[in-house]
Structures are given as C-alpha cells and as structure tokens.
Coordinates of C-alpha atoms in Angstrom, one line a residue:
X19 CA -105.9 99.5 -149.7
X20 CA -102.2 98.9 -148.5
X21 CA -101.9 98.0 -144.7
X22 CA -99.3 97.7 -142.5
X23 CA -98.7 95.4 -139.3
X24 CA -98.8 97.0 -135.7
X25 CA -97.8 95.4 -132.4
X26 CA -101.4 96.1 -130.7
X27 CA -100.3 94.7 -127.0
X28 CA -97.5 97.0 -127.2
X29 CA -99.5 100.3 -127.5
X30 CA -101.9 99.1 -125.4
X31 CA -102.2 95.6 -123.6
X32 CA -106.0 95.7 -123.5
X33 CA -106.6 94.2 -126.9
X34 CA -104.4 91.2 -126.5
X35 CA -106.5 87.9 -124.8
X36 CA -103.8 86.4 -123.0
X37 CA -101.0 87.5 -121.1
X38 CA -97.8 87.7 -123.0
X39 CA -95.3 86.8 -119.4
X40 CA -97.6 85.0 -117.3
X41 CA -98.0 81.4 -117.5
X42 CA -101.0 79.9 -120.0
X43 CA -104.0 78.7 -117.3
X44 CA -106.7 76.4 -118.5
X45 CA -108.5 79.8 -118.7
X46 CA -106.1 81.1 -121.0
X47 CA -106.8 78.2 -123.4
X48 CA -110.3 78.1 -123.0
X49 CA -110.5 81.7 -124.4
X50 CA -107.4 80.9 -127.3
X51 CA -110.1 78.0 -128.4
X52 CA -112.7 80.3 -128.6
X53 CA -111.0 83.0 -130.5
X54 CA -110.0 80.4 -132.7
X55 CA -113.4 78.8 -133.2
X56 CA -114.4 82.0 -134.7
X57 CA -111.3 82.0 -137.2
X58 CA -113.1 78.9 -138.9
X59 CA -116.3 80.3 -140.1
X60 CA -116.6 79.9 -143.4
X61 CA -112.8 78.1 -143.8
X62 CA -112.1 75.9 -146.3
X63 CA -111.7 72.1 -146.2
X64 CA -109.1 69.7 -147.1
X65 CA -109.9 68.6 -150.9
X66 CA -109.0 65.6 -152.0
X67 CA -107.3 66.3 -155.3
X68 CA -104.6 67.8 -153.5
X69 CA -101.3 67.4 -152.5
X70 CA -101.7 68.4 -148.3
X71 CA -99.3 69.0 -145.4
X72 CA -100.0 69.6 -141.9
X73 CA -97.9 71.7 -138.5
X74 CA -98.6 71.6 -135.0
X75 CA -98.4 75.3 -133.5
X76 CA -97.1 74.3 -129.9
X77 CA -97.9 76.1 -127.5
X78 CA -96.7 75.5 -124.1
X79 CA -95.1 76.9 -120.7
X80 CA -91.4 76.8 -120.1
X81 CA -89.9 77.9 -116.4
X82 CA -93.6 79.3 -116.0
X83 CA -93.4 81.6 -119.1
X84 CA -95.7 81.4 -122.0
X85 CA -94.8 80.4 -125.3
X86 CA -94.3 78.5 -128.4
X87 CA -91.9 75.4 -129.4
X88 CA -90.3 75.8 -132.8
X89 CA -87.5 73.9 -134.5
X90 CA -84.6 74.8 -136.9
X91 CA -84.3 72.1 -139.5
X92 CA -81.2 69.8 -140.0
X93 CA -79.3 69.3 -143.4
X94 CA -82.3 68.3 -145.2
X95 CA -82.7 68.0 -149.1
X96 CA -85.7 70.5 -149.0
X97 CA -86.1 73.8 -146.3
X98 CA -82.7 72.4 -144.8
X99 CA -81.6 75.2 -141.7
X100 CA -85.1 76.9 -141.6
X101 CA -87.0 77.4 -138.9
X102 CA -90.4 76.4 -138.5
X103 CA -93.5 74.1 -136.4
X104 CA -93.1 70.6 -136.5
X105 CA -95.1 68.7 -139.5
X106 CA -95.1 67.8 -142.5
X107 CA -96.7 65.8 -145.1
X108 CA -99.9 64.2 -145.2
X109 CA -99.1 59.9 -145.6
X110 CA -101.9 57.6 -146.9
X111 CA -101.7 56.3 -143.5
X112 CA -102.8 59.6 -141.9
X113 CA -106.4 59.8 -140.7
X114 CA -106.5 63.4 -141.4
X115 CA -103.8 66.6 -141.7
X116 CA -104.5 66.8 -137.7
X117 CA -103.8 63.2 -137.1
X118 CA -100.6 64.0 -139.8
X119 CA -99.2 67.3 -137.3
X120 CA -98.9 65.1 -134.4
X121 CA -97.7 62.1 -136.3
X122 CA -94.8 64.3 -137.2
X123 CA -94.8 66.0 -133.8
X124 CA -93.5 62.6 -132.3
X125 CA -91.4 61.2 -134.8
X126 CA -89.6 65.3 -135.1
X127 CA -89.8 66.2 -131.6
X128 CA -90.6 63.2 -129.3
X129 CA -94.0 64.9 -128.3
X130 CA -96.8 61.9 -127.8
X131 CA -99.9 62.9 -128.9
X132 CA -101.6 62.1 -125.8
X133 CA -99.7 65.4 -125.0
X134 CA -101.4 67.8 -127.2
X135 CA -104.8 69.3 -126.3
X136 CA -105.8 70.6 -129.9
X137 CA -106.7 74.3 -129.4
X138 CA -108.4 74.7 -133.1
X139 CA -107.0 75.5 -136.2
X140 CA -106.3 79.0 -138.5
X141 CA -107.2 79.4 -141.4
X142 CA -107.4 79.4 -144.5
X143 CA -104.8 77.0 -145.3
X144 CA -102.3 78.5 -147.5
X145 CA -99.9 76.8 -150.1
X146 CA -96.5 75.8 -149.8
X147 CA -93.5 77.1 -152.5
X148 CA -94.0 73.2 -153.1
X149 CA -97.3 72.9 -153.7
X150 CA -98.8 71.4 -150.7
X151 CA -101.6 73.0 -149.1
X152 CA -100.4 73.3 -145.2
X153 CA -102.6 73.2 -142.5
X154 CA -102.0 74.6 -138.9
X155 CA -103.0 73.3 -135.9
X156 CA -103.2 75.1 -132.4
X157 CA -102.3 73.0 -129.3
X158 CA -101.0 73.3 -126.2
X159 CA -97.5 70.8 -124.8
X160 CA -98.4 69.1 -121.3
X161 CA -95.3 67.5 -119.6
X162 CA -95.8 63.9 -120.7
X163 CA -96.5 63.3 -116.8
X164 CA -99.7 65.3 -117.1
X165 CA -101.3 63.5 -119.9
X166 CA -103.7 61.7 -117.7
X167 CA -104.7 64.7 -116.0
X168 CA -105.6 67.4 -118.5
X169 CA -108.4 65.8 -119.6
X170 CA -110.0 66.2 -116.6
X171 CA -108.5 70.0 -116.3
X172 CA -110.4 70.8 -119.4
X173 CA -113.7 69.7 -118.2
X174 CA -113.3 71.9 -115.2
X175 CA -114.5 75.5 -114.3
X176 CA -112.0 78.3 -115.8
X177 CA -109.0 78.7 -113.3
X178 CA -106.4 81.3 -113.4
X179 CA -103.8 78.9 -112.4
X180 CA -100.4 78.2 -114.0
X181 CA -100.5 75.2 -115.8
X182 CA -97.0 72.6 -115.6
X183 CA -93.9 73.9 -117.6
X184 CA -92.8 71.4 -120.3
X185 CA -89.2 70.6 -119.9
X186 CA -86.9 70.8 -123.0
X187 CA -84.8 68.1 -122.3
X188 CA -87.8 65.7 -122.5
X189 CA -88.4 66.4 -126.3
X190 CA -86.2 63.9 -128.4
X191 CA -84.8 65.3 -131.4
X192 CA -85.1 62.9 -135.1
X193 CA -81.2 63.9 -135.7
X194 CA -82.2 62.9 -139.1
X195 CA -84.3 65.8 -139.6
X196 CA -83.8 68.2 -136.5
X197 CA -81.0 70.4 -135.4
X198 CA -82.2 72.6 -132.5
X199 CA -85.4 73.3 -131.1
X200 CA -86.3 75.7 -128.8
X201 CA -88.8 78.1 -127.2
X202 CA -90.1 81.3 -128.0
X203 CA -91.2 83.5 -125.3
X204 CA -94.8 85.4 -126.1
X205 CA -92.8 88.5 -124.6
X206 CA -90.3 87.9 -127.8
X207 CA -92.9 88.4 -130.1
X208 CA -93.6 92.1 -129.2
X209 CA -89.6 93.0 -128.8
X210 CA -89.1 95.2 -132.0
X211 CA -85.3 94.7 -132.2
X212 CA -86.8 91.1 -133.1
X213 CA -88.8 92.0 -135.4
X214 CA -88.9 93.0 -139.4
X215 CA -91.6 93.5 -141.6
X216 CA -92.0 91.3 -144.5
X217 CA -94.5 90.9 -146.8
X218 CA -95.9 87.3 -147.7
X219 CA -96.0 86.3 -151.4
X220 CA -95.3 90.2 -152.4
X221 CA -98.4 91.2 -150.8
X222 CA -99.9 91.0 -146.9
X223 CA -97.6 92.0 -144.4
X224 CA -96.2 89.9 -141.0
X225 CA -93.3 90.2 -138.7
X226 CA -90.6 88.1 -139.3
X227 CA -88.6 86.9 -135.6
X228 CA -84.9 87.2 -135.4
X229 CA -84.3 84.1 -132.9
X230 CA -80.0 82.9 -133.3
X231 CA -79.9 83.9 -129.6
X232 CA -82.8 81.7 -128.4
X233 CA -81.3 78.6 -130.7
X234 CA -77.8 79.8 -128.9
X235 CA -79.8 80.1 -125.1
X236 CA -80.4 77.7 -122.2
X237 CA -83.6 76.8 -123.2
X238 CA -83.0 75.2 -126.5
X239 CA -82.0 71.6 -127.3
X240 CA -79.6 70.2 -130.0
X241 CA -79.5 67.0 -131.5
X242 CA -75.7 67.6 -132.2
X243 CA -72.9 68.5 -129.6
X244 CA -72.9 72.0 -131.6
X245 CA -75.5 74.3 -130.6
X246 CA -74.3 77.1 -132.2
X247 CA -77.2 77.0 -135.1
X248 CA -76.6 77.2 -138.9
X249 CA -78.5 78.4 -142.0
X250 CA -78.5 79.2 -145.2
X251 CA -77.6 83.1 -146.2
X252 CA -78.1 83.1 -150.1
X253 CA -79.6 86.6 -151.2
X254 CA -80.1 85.3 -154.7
X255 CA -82.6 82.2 -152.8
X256 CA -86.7 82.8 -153.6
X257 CA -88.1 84.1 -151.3
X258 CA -89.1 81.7 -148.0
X259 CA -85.9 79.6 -148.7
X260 CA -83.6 79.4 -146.0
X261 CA -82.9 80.4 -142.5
X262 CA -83.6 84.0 -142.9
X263 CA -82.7 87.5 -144.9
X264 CA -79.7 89.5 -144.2
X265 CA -78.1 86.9 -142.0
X266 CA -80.3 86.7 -139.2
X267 CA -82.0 83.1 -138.5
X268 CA -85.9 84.2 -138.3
X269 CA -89.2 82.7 -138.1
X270 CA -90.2 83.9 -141.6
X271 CA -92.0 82.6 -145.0
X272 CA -95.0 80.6 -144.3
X273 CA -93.7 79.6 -140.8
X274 CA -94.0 83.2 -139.6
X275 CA -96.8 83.9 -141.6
X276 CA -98.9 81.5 -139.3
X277 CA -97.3 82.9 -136.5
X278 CA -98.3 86.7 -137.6
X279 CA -102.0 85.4 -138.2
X280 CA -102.2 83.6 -134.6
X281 CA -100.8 86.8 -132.7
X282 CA -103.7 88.8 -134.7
X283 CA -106.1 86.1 -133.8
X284 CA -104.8 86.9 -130.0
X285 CA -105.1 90.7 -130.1
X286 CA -101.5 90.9 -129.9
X287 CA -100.6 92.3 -133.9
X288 CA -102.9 94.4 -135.7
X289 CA -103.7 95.4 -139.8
X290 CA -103.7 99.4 -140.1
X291 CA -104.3 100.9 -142.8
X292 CA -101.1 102.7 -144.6
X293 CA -100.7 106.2 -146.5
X294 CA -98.1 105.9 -149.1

C-alpha cells in the first residue's frame, strides 16, 4: 500500500510527546527515552563483517527553544556542502558506533562527550550510498558547565522545568571538515513552506527541511568569515548528493530520513495511507 507523510502535531497537537516551542525538561527526555526504547524491539545489531558509521542526533535548547544541532559540511572529497548530524565512520579505535558518534561529535563540533546524555537509538540502521551501515544515536547537548550536574538531574523525579540553553558560540568548528552549524527549531519542522516530500531510495516517504535561512541567522556558527552557506546544485547528482534539490539547502537523503523517523517516533509526522 502507498502512504504518504502527514504533520500529525499540526492537525492536532495531542499526538505529539513533547512540546515543539517549549524548552526540553528532564521530563521531556525521560519520555523521548522511553518512546525510543520501544523503537529497538526487535532492531538489528552491528555485524561485524561490515563496513559501519555512526551520527549523534543532538538534541538541545537554544535561547529556551527546543531543537536539534545540525551541520553543513565543508569542501570535503565525499558529501562536501550537505547538511547532516555530526559522525562518521566507525575507527578500529572505537569501542562501539556510540562511542564512534561522539568521538566525531568533538573532533566536528567541539561537543565533549561528557555533554551528551544518550537518549537511545532508531532503528533499523540503514545503509549509506557508500556502503556503510549508519547508526543514529539520540542525545541531548548540556552547556559544557552542566556536565557535572545532569547526572544527578536524571536520577531525579520528572520536573517540568527548562533545562540550560547550549550556547552556539561554545561549539568549535574542525574547519577541515565543517562550514556552518546551526540549530533547528522543533517549531521548523512542522512549518510547510519548509517542507517537501521526498521519497527515500524511490520508495518510503519523509519531509525534506529547507534551512539556507537558519545557516544565514543569528543562531548559526561559521568556521569561515563567510556565513553565507554554499552547496552543491547539480540536477544530474544521484539522488542524496549534495546540499539539496532545486536550489534549496535541505536536510534531506539519509540525514533527513533519520530526522522524518525521530519526529514519527515523537508523534509529530505521521504514515497515511494514499489513494492514487
């Protein structure tokens, strides 16, 4: 049966689990870790004949509003000006993919891992264009000051209170591999002038996020003196290549097929079936 993709919080907020403007709370994550415990049942597993990446999903506050940090690529040989989570591949030095996501967290972003409070994980992992099988981790950004704190926060009782904003100018940018990141509103994710509707690998639909403007706003960060961001706009590119289709930069391809799959884990998109 074809389906389609539906903003769900947008027709009615109800089915969404956390708040799309209001700050994440330690009660906020508590519930995101349980929906996501129930995305693993029956996952796979990292096997060890393969080839294996691994992203961070960051979640975080920003000026009190919730959201998600995302990056736009520098001049790199491979997936140069796209947008995506930091990560990358798995090294025979890595413990484990996790233990790769926030290896590449730091070294991308300047994000200790210390700062990360590991949410869960979706699944299943997919495959890259590449080959590599890529998986995503959920976490949530504490301002490096609060690293010694939200240990004890999570061992608390559930309380509907704001937790700190990350500020952008404490991530430091790998100029080597980074041109911009930036955050991503929750409330940007239900806008439909933002969105378009793509289908990943010819066949299960998501919304790809037009973001230039948020690359181009005050709460981005550059590791050049340009912040006006750049991408590749090849039509004739495979599909997932580059910055975006019809020369908008987007969150789409694999990146925004995680992102799709984490907003219908939260009750904010929705599969319906389609007549055609």
């Amino acid at each position: 049966m074809l389906r389609t993709l539906t903003i769900a919080a947008t027709a009615n907020p109800s089915p969404a689990r956390v708040s799309l403007t209001s700050p994440f709370t330690r009660q906020s994550l508590n519930a995101i870790r349980s929906l996501l415990a129930n995305t693993l049942e029956g996952s796979d597993i990292p096997v060890a004949e393969e080839s294996h990446a691994a992203v961070l999903i960051p979640l975080c506050n920003v000026d009190n509003k919730p959201g998600l940090l995302l990056e736009v690529r520098g001049k790199l040989r491979t997936h140069s000006g796209e947008v995506s989570f930091p990560g990358g591949k798995v090294d025979k030095t890595d413990a484990s993919p996790l233990a790769a996501a926030l290896r590449e967290s730091q070294e991308e972003l300047g994000i200790h891992p210390q700062q990360v409070e590991i949410l869960g994980r979706i699944g299943p992992a997919e495959t890259s264009l590449s080959g590599l099988r890529v998986w995503p981790y959920v976490g949530f950004v504490h301002p490096a000051r609060q690293v010694d704190a939200y240990s004890e926060q999570a061992d608390a009782p559930e309380v509907d209170v704001p937790l700190p904003s990350l500020a952008l100018s404490s991530l430091r940018l790998s100029p080597a591999e980074v041109a911009h990141a930036f955050h991503l509103p929750m409330s940007a994710l239900v806008s439909p002038p933002r969105l378009h509707t793509y289908l990943f690998r010819a066949e299960r639909p998501y919304f790809a996020v037009s973001v230039a403007d948020l690359v181009a706003g005050p709460h981005a960060v550059h590791s050049g003196p340009d912040p006006t961001p750049s991408w590749i706009n090849d039509p004739q590119q495979r599909d997932e290549i580059g910055g975006g289709r019809e020369g908008r930069l987007e969150v789409w391809g694999l990146t925004g097929w995680y992102l799709s799959e984490l907003m219908r884990c939260l009750g904010v998109y929705s599969d319906q079936p389609s007549i055609r």
